[in-house]
Amino acid sequence: MKTSEEVFDVTIIGGGPAGLFAAFYSGMREMKTKIIEYLPYLGGKIPYFYPEKVIRDIGAIAEATGDEVTDQLVQQAMTFDPAIVLEEQVVDLERLEDDTFKLISSNGNVHFSKTVILATGFGTLHSVKLEHPEAADFEEKSLHYTVRKLADYHGRHVLISGGGDSAIDWALELENIASSVTLVHRRNEFKGLESNVTKLRKSRVRMMTPYEILQLHGNDGQLRKVTIQHKDNKHDRQDIAVDRVVVNHGFQINLEPITNWGLEMADGMFVVDSSMETSMKGVFAIGDIAHYPNKLGLIAGAFNEGPIAINHAKKLVDPEDPVVPLFSTEYRPLTDKE
């Protein structure tokens, strides 16, 4: 257990796009900032699920891969040297007599902060694992739950299990990279975006429905063959030669520790006012986890929410300092570097 007696002006829980841009803006407000992230790296779900997918819904960026967007966000967030804590999940929050917050992580580490911004997305993400006793022998070797590098699949025989957007997206992405792509889904109908389902049906991807994985065959972490079984006819089994298997059965979300903090919730999110403040004074929420009328669930929307929360957190930290609009083009510490 490690206790840091250092008190920060703002602690941002979550190092995804919303949290990273909030950290940058917090630096411009000259606030002492800390980011605590559950994953072993910054970027949130973008590098986890979409490292090589193209993102087009950020203004002034015509297109960029998830990794490229993440690299830029991290570089921007580091402008003012915030403290970074990785692989740590905050599970408890306590308001002290001086209104400072005491944050306790699952590993026992303790942090102190004058204000808190929740930028956790929908919570900590865990891919739904393939429920086969032999799956663990192949995981992160030839069985994966997301596609990190498309080049790793070049010339490979790939089987994808799943029927949602992620499974369909990866099948289409890998169609012209892999030697073959087989998409196995336990239902006849796919749940993905209609336009992508139409593309899928016109593609060279082999679709096997309604089938599910029955057995994995291989050795030393390398898959050689997968046996699939018809969902309704158990006697219908087929063997498919594979080099790689990608399982897209969705993911589990764990928001439970924070839901016990007594914050008002709606639809699995924290209710915030126009200042992005939750029902607890000094605790703000931004990004996917924030709930308010007519919310825009895009990265671009989260980029607006962060500065709003930071501005109001600044008022709490330093009531005598008037908060006026700040623009990076006019901020001297930045413009002097040019």
mmCIF file of N, CA and C in Angstrom, residues 53-103:
data_model
loop_
_atom_site.group_PDB
_atom_site.id
_atom_site.type_symbol
_atom_site.label_atom_id
_atom_site.label_comp_id
_atom_site.label_asym_id
_atom_site.label_seq_id
_atom_site.Cartn_x
_atom_site.Cartn_y
_atom_site.Cartn_z
ATOM 1 N N LYS A 53 -8.431 0.862 -36.675
ATOM 2 C CA LYS A 53 -9.626 1.306 -37.375
ATOM 3 C C LYS A 53 -9.561 2.814 -37.591
ATOM 4 N N VAL A 54 -10.161 3.270 -38.675
ATOM 5 C CA VAL A 54 -10.123 4.687 -39.012
ATOM 6 C C VAL A 54 -11.256 5.421 -38.301
ATOM 7 N N ILE A 55 -10.903 6.533 -37.653
ATOM 8 C CA ILE A 55 -11.869 7.384 -36.959
ATOM 9 C C ILE A 55 -12.069 8.646 -37.784
ATOM 10 N N ARG A 56 -13.331 9.014 -38.015
ATOM 11 C CA ARG A 56 -13.627 10.167 -38.874
ATOM 12 C C ARG A 56 -14.570 11.178 -38.221
ATOM 13 N N ASP A 57 -14.877 11.006 -36.928
ATOM 14 C CA ASP A 57 -15.876 11.890 -36.321
ATOM 15 C C ASP A 57 -15.259 12.898 -35.365
ATOM 16 N N ILE A 58 -14.013 13.312 -35.645
ATOM 17 C CA ILE A 58 -13.371 14.374 -34.875
ATOM 18 C C ILE A 58 -13.128 15.545 -35.813
ATOM 19 N N GLY A 59 -13.628 16.709 -35.471
ATOM 20 C CA GLY A 59 -13.499 17.876 -36.338
ATOM 21 C C GLY A 59 -12.056 18.175 -36.728
ATOM 22 N N ALA A 60 -11.848 18.523 -37.985
ATOM 23 C CA ALA A 60 -10.547 18.912 -38.555
ATOM 24 C C ALA A 60 -9.614 17.727 -38.771
ATOM 25 N N ILE A 61 -10.033 16.528 -38.386
ATOM 26 C CA ILE A 61 -9.250 15.327 -38.691
ATOM 27 C C ILE A 61 -10.073 14.505 -39.672
ATOM 28 N N ALA A 62 -9.677 14.544 -40.939
ATOM 29 C CA ALA A 62 -10.459 13.862 -41.971
ATOM 30 C C ALA A 62 -10.528 12.373 -41.690
ATOM 31 N N GLU A 63 -9.398 11.790 -41.336
ATOM 32 C CA GLU A 63 -9.379 10.396 -40.925
ATOM 33 C C GLU A 63 -8.048 10.095 -40.240
ATOM 34 N N ALA A 64 -8.104 9.237 -39.253
ATOM 35 C CA ALA A 64 -6.903 8.819 -38.528
ATOM 36 C C ALA A 64 -7.215 7.504 -37.835
ATOM 37 N N THR A 65 -6.212 6.651 -37.696
ATOM 38 C CA THR A 65 -6.430 5.386 -37.002
ATOM 39 C C THR A 65 -6.567 5.643 -35.502
ATOM 40 N N GLY A 66 -7.086 4.667 -34.809
ATOM 41 C CA GLY A 66 -7.214 4.785 -33.367
ATOM 42 C C GLY A 66 -5.885 5.049 -32.698
ATOM 43 N N ASP A 67 -4.833 4.356 -33.156
ATOM 44 C CA ASP A 67 -3.502 4.567 -32.584
ATOM 45 C C ASP A 67 -3.005 5.984 -32.828
ATOM 46 N N GLU A 68 -3.275 6.514 -34.030
ATOM 47 C CA GLU A 68 -2.823 7.873 -34.351
ATOM 48 C C GLU A 68 -3.546 8.908 -33.487
ATOM 49 N N VAL A 69 -4.842 8.721 -33.314
ATOM 50 C CA VAL A 69 -5.609 9.632 -32.464
ATOM 51 C C VAL A 69 -5.104 9.554 -31.027
ATOM 52 N N THR A 70 -4.864 8.346 -30.550
ATOM 53 C CA THR A 70 -4.384 8.151 -29.180
ATOM 54 C C THR A 70 -3.036 8.819 -28.973
ATOM 55 N N ASP A 71 -2.122 8.627 -29.915
ATOM 56 C CA ASP A 71 -0.787 9.235 -29.799
ATOM 57 C C ASP A 71 -0.881 10.749 -29.671
ATOM 58 N N GLN A 72 -1.747 11.364 -30.467
ATOM 59 C CA GLN A 72 -1.898 12.813 -30.422
ATOM 60 C C GLN A 72 -2.528 13.268 -29.104
ATOM 61 N N LEU A 73 -3.520 12.520 -28.635
ATOM 62 C CA LEU A 73 -4.172 12.871 -27.371
ATOM 63 C C LEU A 73 -3.200 12.771 -26.196
ATOM 64 N N VAL A 74 -2.405 11.708 -26.179
ATOM 65 C CA VAL A 74 -1.438 11.533 -25.095
ATOM 66 C C VAL A 74 -0.386 12.636 -25.137
ATOM 67 N N GLN A 75 0.121 12.929 -26.332
ATOM 68 C CA GLN A 75 1.115 14.000 -26.468
ATOM 69 C C GLN A 75 0.549 15.331 -25.977
ATOM 70 N N GLN A 76 -0.683 15.611 -26.336
ATOM 71 C CA GLN A 76 -1.322 16.856 -25.920
ATOM 72 C C GLN A 76 -1.518 16.886 -24.403
ATOM 73 N N ALA A 77 -1.977 15.762 -23.834
ATOM 74 C CA ALA A 77 -2.228 15.704 -22.391
ATOM 75 C C ALA A 77 -0.956 15.891 -21.583
ATOM 76 N N MET A 78 0.183 15.468 -22.129
ATOM 77 C CA MET A 78 1.450 15.546 -21.401
ATOM 78 C C MET A 78 2.085 16.937 -21.448
ATOM 79 N N THR A 79 1.441 17.875 -22.139
ATOM 80 C CA THR A 79 1.998 19.219 -22.304
ATOM 81 C C THR A 79 2.392 19.847 -20.977
ATOM 82 N N PHE A 80 1.566 19.648 -19.955
ATOM 83 C CA PHE A 80 1.804 20.300 -18.662
ATOM 84 C C PHE A 80 2.203 19.298 -17.570
ATOM 85 N N ASP A 81 2.694 18.143 -18.002
ATOM 86 C CA ASP A 81 3.264 17.134 -17.094
ATOM 87 C C ASP A 81 2.338 16.721 -15.946
ATOM 88 N N PRO A 82 1.152 16.235 -16.246
ATOM 89 C CA PRO A 82 0.302 15.726 -15.159
ATOM 90 C C PRO A 82 0.907 14.452 -14.580
ATOM 91 N N ALA A 83 0.578 14.151 -13.337
ATOM 92 C CA ALA A 83 1.002 12.884 -12.738
ATOM 93 C C ALA A 83 0.161 11.768 -13.355
ATOM 94 N N ILE A 84 0.801 10.656 -13.692
ATOM 95 C CA ILE A 84 0.109 9.535 -14.325
ATOM 96 C C ILE A 84 0.238 8.292 -13.453
ATOM 97 N N VAL A 85 -0.895 7.661 -13.177
ATOM 98 C CA VAL A 85 -0.919 6.401 -12.435
ATOM 99 C C VAL A 85 -1.650 5.374 -13.295
ATOM 100 N N LEU A 86 -0.966 4.290 -13.660
ATOM 101 C CA LEU A 86 -1.551 3.258 -14.509
ATOM 102 C C LEU A 86 -1.808 1.980 -13.716
ATOM 103 N N GLU A 87 -2.642 1.132 -14.295
ATOM 104 C CA GLU A 87 -2.968 -0.175 -13.708
ATOM 105 C C GLU A 87 -3.485 -0.045 -12.277
ATOM 106 N N GLU A 88 -4.385 0.908 -12.094
ATOM 107 C CA GLU A 88 -4.936 1.128 -10.769
ATOM 108 C C GLU A 88 -6.415 1.499 -10.892
ATOM 109 N N GLN A 89 -7.255 0.848 -10.113
ATOM 110 C CA GLN A 89 -8.682 1.112 -10.143
ATOM 111 C C GLN A 89 -9.113 1.751 -8.827
ATOM 112 N N VAL A 90 -9.670 2.948 -8.917
ATOM 113 C CA VAL A 90 -10.186 3.628 -7.732
ATOM 114 C C VAL A 90 -11.511 2.984 -7.348
ATOM 115 N N VAL A 91 -11.609 2.519 -6.115
ATOM 116 C CA VAL A 91 -12.812 1.805 -5.678
ATOM 117 C C VAL A 91 -13.574 2.518 -4.569
ATOM 118 N N ASP A 92 -12.949 3.512 -3.933
ATOM 119 C CA ASP A 92 -13.637 4.183 -2.838
ATOM 120 C C ASP A 92 -13.275 5.658 -2.813
ATOM 121 N N LEU A 93 -14.229 6.472 -2.390
ATOM 122 C CA LEU A 93 -14.044 7.917 -2.303
ATOM 123 C C LEU A 93 -14.593 8.383 -0.962
ATOM 124 N N GLU A 94 -13.834 9.247 -0.296
ATOM 125 C CA GLU A 94 -14.257 9.766 1.006
ATOM 126 C C GLU A 94 -13.964 11.263 1.071
ATOM 127 N N ARG A 95 -14.957 12.047 1.474
ATOM 128 C CA ARG A 95 -14.738 13.480 1.643
ATOM 129 C C ARG A 95 -14.251 13.741 3.068
ATOM 130 N N LEU A 96 -13.096 14.398 3.188
ATOM 131 C CA LEU A 96 -12.511 14.685 4.491
ATOM 132 C C LEU A 96 -13.086 15.981 5.062
ATOM 133 N N GLU A 97 -12.736 16.295 6.295
ATOM 134 C CA GLU A 97 -13.297 17.471 6.967
ATOM 135 C C GLU A 97 -12.961 18.777 6.258
ATOM 136 N N ASP A 98 -11.800 18.824 5.586
ATOM 137 C CA ASP A 98 -11.416 20.051 4.881
ATOM 138 C C ASP A 98 -11.938 20.069 3.446
ATOM 139 N N ASP A 99 -12.875 19.169 3.130
ATOM 140 C CA ASP A 99 -13.493 19.027 1.803
ATOM 141 C C ASP A 99 -12.571 18.420 0.763
ATOM 142 N N THR A 100 -11.395 17.993 1.152
ATOM 143 C CA THR A 100 -10.511 17.256 0.247
ATOM 144 C C THR A 100 -11.042 15.837 0.096
ATOM 145 N N PHE A 101 -10.848 15.264 -1.088
ATOM 146 C CA PHE A 101 -11.290 13.896 -1.326
ATOM 147 C C PHE A 101 -10.129 12.922 -1.124
ATOM 148 N N LYS A 102 -10.438 11.823 -0.463
ATOM 149 C CA LYS A 102 -9.499 10.725 -0.291
ATOM 150 C C LYS A 102 -9.934 9.600 -1.222
ATOM 151 N N LEU A 103 -9.056 9.240 -2.156
ATOM 152 C CA LEU A 103 -9.356 8.198 -3.130
ATOM 153 C C LEU A 103 -8.563 6.944 -2.778
#
